[in-house]
PDB file of C-alpha atoms in Angstrom:
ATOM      1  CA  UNK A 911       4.028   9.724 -65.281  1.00 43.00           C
ATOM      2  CA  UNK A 912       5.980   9.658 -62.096  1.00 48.00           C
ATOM      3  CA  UNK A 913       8.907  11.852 -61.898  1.00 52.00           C
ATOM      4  CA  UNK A 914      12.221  13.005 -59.940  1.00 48.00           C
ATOM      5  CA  UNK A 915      11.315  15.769 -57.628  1.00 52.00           C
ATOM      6  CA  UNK A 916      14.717  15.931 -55.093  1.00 53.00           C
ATOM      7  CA  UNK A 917      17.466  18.385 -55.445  1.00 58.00           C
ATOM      8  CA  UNK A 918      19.306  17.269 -58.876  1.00 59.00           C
ATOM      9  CA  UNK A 919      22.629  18.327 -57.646  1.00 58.00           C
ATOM     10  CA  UNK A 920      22.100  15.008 -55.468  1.00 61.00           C
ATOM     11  CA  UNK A 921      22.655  12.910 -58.662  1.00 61.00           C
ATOM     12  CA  UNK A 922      25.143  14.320 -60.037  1.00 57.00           C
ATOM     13  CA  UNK A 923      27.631  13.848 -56.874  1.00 54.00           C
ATOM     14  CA  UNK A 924      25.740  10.116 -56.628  1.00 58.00           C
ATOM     15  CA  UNK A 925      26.953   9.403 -60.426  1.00 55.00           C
ATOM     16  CA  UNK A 926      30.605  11.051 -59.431  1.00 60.00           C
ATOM     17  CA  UNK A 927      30.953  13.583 -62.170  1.00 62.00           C
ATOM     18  CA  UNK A 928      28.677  16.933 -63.771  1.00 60.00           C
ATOM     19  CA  UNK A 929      24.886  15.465 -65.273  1.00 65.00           C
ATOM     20  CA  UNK A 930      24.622  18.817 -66.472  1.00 61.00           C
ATOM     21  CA  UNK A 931      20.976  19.681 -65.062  1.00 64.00           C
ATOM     22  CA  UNK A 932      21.020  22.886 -63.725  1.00 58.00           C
ATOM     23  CA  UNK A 933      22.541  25.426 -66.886  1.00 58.00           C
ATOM     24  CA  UNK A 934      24.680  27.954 -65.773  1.00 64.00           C
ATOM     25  CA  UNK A 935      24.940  26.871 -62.258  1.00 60.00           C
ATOM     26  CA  UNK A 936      26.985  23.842 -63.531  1.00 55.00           C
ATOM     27  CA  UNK A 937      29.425  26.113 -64.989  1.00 54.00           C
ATOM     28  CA  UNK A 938      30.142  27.797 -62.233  1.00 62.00           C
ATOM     29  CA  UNK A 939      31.822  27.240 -58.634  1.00 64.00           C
ATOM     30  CA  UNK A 940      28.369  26.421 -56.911  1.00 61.00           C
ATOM     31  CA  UNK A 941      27.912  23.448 -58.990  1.00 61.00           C
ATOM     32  CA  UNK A 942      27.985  20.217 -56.024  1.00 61.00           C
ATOM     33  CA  UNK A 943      30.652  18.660 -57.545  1.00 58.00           C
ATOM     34  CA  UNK A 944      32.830  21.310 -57.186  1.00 63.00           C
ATOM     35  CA  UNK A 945      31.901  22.023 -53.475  1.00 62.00           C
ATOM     36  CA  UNK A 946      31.378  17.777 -52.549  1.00 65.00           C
ATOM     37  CA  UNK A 947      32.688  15.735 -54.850  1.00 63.00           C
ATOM     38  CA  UNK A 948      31.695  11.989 -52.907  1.00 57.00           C
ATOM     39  CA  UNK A 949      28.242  10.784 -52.992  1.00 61.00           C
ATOM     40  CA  UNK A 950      25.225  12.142 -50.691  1.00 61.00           C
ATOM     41  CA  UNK A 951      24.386  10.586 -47.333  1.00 55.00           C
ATOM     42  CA  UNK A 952      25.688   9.361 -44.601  1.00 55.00           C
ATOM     43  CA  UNK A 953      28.276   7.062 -45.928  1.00 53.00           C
ATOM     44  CA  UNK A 954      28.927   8.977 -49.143  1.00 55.00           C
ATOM     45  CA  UNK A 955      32.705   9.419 -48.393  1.00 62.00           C
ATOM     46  CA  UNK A 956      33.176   5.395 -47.980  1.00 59.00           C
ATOM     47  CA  UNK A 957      35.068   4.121 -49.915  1.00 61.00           C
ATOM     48  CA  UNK A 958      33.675   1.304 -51.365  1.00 68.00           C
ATOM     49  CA  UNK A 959      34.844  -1.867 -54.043  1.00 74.00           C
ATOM     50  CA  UNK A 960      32.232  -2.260 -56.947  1.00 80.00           C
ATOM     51  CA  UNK A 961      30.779  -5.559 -58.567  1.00 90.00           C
ATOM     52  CA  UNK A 962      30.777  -5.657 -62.209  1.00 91.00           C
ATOM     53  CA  UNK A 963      26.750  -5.319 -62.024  1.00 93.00           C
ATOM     54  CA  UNK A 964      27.472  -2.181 -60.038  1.00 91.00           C
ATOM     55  CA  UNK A 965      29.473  -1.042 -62.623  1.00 93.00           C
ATOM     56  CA  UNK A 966      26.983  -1.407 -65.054  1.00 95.00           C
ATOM     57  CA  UNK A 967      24.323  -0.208 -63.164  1.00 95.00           C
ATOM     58  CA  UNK A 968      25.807   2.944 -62.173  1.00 93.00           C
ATOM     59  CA  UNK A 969      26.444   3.318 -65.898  1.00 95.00           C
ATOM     60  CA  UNK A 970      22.905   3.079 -66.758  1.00 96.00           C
ATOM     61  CA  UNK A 971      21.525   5.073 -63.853  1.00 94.00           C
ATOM     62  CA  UNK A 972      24.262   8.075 -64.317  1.00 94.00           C
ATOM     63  CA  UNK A 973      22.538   7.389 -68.873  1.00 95.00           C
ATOM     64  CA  UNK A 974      18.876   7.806 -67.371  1.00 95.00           C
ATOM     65  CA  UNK A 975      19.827  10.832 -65.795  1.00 92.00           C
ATOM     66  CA  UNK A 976      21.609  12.212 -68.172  1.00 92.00           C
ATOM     67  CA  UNK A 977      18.572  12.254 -70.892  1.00 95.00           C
ATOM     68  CA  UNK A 978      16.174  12.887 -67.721  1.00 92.00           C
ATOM     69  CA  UNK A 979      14.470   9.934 -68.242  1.00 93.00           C
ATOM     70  CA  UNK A 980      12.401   7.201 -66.120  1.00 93.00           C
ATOM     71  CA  UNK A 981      13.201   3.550 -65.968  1.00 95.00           C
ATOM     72  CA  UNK A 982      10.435   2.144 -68.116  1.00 96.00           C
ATOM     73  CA  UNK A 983      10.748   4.974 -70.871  1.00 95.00           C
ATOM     74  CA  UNK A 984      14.434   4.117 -71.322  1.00 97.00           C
ATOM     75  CA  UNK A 985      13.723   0.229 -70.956  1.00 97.00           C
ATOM     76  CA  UNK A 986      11.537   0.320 -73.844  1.00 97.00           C
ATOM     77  CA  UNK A 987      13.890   3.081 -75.818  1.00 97.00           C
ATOM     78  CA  UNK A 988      16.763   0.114 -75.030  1.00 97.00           C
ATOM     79  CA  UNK A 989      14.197  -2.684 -76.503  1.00 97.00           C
ATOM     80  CA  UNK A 990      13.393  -0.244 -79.926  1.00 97.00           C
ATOM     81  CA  UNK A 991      17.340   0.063 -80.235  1.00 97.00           C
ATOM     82  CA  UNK A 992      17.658  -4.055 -80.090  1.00 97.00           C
ATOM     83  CA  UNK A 993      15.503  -3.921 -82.998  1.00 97.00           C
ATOM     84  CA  UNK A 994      17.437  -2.139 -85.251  1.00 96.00           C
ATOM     85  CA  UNK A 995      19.993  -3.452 -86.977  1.00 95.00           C
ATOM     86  CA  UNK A 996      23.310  -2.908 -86.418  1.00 95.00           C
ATOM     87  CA  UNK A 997      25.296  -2.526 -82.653  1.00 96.00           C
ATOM     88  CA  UNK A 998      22.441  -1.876 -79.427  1.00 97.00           C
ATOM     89  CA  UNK A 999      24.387   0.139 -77.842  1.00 97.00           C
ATOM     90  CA  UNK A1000      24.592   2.990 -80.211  1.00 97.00           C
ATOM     91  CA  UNK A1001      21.550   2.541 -81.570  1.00 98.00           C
ATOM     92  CA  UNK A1002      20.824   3.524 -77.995  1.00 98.00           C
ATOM     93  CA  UNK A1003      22.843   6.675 -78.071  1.00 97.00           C
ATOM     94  CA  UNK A1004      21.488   7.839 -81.110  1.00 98.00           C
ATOM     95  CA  UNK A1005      17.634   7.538 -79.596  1.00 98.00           C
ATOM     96  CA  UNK A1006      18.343   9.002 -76.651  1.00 98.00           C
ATOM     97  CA  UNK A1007      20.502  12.241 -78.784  1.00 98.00           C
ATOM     98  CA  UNK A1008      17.279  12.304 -81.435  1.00 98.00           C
ATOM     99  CA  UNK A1009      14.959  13.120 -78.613  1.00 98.00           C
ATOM    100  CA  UNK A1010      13.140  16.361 -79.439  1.00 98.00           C
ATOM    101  CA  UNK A1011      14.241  17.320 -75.670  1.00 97.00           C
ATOM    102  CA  UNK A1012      17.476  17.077 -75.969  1.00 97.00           C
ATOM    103  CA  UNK A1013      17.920  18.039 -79.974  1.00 98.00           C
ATOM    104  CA  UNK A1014      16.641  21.292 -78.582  1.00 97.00           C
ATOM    105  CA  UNK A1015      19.486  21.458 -75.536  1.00 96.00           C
ATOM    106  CA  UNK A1016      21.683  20.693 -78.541  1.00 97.00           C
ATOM    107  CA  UNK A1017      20.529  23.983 -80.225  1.00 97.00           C
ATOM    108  CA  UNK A1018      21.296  25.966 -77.559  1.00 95.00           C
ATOM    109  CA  UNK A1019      17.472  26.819 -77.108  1.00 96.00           C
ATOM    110  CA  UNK A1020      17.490  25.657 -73.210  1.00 95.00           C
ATOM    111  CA  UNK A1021      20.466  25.466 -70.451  1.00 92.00           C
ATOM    112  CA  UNK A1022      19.096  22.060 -69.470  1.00 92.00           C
ATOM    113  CA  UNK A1023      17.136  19.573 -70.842  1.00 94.00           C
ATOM    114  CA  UNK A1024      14.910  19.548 -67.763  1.00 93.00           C
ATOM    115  CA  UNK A1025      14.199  23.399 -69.589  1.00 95.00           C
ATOM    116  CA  UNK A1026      13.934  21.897 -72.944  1.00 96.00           C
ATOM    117  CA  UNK A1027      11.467  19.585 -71.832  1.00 96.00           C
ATOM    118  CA  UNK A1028       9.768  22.298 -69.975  1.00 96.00           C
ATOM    119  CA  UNK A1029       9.621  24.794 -73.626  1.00 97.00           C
ATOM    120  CA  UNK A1030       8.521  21.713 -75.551  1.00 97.00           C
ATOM    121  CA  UNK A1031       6.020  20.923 -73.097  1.00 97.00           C
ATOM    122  CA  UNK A1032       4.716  24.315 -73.362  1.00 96.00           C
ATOM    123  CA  UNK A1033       4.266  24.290 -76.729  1.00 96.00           C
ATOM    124  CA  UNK A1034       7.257  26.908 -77.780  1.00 97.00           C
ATOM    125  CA  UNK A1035       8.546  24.756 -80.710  1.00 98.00           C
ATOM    126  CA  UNK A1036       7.174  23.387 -84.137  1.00 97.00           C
ATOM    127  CA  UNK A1037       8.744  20.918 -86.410  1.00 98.00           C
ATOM    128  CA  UNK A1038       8.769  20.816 -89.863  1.00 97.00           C
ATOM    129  CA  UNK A1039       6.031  23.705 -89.366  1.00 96.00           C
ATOM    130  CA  UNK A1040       3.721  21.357 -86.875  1.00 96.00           C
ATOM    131  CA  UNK A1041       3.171  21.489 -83.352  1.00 94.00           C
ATOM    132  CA  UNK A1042       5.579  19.403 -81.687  1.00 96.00           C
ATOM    133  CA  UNK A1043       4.998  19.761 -77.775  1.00 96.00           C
ATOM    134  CA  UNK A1044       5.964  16.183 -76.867  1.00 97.00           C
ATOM    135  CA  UNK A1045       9.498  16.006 -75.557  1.00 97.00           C
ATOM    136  CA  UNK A1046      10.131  11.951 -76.042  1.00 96.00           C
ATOM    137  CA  UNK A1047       9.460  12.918 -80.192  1.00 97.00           C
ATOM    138  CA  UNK A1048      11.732  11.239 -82.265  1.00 97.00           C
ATOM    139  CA  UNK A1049      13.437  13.518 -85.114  1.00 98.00           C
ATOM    140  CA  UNK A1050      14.886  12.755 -88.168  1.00 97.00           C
ATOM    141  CA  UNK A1051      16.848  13.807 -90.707  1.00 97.00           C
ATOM    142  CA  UNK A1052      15.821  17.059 -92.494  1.00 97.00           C
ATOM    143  CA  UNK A1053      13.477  18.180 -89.499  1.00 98.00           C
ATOM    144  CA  UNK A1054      13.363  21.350 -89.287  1.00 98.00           C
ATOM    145  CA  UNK A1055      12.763  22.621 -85.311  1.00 98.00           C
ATOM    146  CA  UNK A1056      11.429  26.387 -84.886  1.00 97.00           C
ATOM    147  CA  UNK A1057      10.553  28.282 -82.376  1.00 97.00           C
ATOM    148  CA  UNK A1058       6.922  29.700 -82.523  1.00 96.00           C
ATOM    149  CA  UNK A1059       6.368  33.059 -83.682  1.00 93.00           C
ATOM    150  CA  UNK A1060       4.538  33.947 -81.147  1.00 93.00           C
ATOM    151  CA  UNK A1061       7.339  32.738 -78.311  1.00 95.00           C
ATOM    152  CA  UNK A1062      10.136  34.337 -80.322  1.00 94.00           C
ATOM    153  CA  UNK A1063       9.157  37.698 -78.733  1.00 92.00           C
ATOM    154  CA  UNK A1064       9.787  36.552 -75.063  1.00 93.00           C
ATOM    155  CA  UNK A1065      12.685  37.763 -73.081  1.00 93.00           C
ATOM    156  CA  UNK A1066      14.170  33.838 -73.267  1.00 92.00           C
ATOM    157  CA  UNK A1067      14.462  34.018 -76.860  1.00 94.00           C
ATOM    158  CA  UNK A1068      15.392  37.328 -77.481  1.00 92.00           C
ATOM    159  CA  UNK A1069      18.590  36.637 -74.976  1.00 93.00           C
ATOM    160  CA  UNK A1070      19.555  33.849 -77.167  1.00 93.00           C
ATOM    161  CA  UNK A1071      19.601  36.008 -80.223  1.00 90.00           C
ATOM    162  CA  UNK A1072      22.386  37.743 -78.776  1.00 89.00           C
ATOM    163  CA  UNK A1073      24.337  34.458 -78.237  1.00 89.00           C
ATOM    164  CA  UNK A1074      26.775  32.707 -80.146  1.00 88.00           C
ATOM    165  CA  UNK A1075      26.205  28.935 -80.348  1.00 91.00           C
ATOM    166  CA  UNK A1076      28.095  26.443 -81.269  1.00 93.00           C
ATOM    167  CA  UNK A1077      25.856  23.196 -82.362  1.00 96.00           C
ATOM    168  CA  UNK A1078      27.070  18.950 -83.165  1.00 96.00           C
ATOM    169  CA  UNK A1079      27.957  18.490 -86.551  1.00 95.00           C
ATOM    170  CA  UNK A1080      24.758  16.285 -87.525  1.00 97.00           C
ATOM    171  CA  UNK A1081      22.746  19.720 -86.903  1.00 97.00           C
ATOM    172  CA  UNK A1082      22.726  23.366 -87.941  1.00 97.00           C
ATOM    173  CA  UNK A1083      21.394  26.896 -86.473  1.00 97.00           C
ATOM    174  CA  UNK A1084      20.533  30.027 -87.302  1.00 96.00           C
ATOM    175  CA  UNK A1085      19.980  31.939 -84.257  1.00 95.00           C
ATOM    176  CA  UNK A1086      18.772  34.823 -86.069  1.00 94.00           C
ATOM    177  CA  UNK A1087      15.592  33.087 -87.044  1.00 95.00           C
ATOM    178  CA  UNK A1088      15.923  30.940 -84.218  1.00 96.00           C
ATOM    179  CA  UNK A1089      15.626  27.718 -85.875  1.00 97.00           C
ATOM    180  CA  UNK A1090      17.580  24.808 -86.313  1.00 97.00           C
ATOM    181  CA  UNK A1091      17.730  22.071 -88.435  1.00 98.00           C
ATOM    182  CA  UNK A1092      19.025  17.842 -88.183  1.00 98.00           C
ATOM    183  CA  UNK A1093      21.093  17.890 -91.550  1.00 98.00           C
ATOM    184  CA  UNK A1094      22.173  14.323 -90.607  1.00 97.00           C
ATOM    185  CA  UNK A1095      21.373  11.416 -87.784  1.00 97.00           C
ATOM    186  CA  UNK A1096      24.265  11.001 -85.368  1.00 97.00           C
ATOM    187  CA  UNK A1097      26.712   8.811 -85.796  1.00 96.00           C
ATOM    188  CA  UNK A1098      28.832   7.306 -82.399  1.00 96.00           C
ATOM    189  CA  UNK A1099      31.758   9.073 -82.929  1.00 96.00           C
ATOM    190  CA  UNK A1100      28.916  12.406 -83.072  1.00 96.00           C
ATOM    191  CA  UNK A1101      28.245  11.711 -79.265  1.00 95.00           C
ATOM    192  CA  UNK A1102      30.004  13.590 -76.595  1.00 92.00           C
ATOM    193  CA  UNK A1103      27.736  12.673 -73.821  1.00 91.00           C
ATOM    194  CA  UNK A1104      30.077  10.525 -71.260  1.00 93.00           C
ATOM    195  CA  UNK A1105      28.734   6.940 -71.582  1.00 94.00           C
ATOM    196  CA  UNK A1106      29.725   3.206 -71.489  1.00 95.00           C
ATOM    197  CA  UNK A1107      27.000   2.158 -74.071  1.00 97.00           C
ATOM    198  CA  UNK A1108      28.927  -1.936 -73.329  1.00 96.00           C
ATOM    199  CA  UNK A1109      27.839  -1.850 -69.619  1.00 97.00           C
ATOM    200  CA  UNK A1110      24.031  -0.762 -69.965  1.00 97.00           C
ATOM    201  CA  UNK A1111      23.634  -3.491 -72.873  1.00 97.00           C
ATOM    202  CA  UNK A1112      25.772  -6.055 -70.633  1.00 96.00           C
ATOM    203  CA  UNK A1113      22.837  -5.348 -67.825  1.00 96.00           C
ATOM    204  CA  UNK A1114      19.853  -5.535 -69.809  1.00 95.00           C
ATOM    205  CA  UNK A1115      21.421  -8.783 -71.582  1.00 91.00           C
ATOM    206  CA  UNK A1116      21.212 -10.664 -68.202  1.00 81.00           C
TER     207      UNK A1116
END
């Protein structure tokens, strides 16, 4: 699978606000947005009038990179969400938040989800006791995500023993045994992440 191998500080100031893909170094003063805030390249500092399909396509670029995804993988996570009943949109949101990747970003287990993806990938976590080492995973209520025994002894994990973390309310944590646990699936009003669910279903209705 193809994926994005520029500097990721570049979409961020292309998208106009923090993605959130580098940890710490978005928290602090070297994060790109705080040093150029316009978009990257030549005529990044244009100002320039947007179309409604720019609109929505900027909204669905700025969700893809976001959940670090590519455009086929979130096409078909936008056609499983038209399948389920009730609004697209959301059903959208929720997918994309139920993601073992980014369920284990929500845990406070990686600063990124580029890192989460990278720990699931190298087989740090189980679920529900099982390997789980596929990021795109799909969890569900009463999952219970763990990291390995045998990982638990690294320098990462023993540093985030010594953190306090503060999880969503559709999951809990117990850093001390470093596992976590989805005691509920999200709900809209759950979702913090910045995003105009309206605009990406407006663009893939056309």
């Amino acid at each position: 699978m193809s994926r994005y191998t520029d500097a990721n500080c570049k979409l961020c100031r292309r998208e106009g606000q923090k993605l959130f893909l580098k940890g710490e170094r978005c928290y602090s003063s070297k994060c790109a947005i705080e040093r150029r805030n316009y978009a990257p390249g030549q005529h990044g500092q244009a100002r320039k009038k947007q179309s409604d399909y720019g609109l929505q396509l900027r909204e669905k670029q700025k969700a893809k990179r976001f959940y670090g995804m590519q455009e086929t993988q979130f096409r078909n996570l936008f056609d499983k969400a038209a399948q389920k009943q009730g609004k697209t949109g959301e059903n959208l949101l929720i997918l994309l938040e139920t993601r073992l990747d980014n369920v284990i970003f929500r845990l406070g287990f990686a600063a990124s989800r580029k890192e989460a993806r990278q720990l699931v990938t190298h087989g740090h976590f189980t679920i529900n006791g099982k390997k789980a080492n596929i990021p795109s995973m799909e969890v569900k209520a009463g999952d219970v995500i763990k990291v390995k025994e045998k990982s638990a002894s690294s320098p990462k994990f023993k540093e985030i023993k010594e953190m306090s973390i503060t999880v969503p309310s559709w999951m809990t944590v117990d850093v001390d045994k470093l596992e976590g646990k989805v005691v509920a699936m999200p709900r809209r009003e759950d979702i913090d992440t910045p995003i105009a669910e309206h605009l990406i279903v407006e663009l893939y209705s056309k």
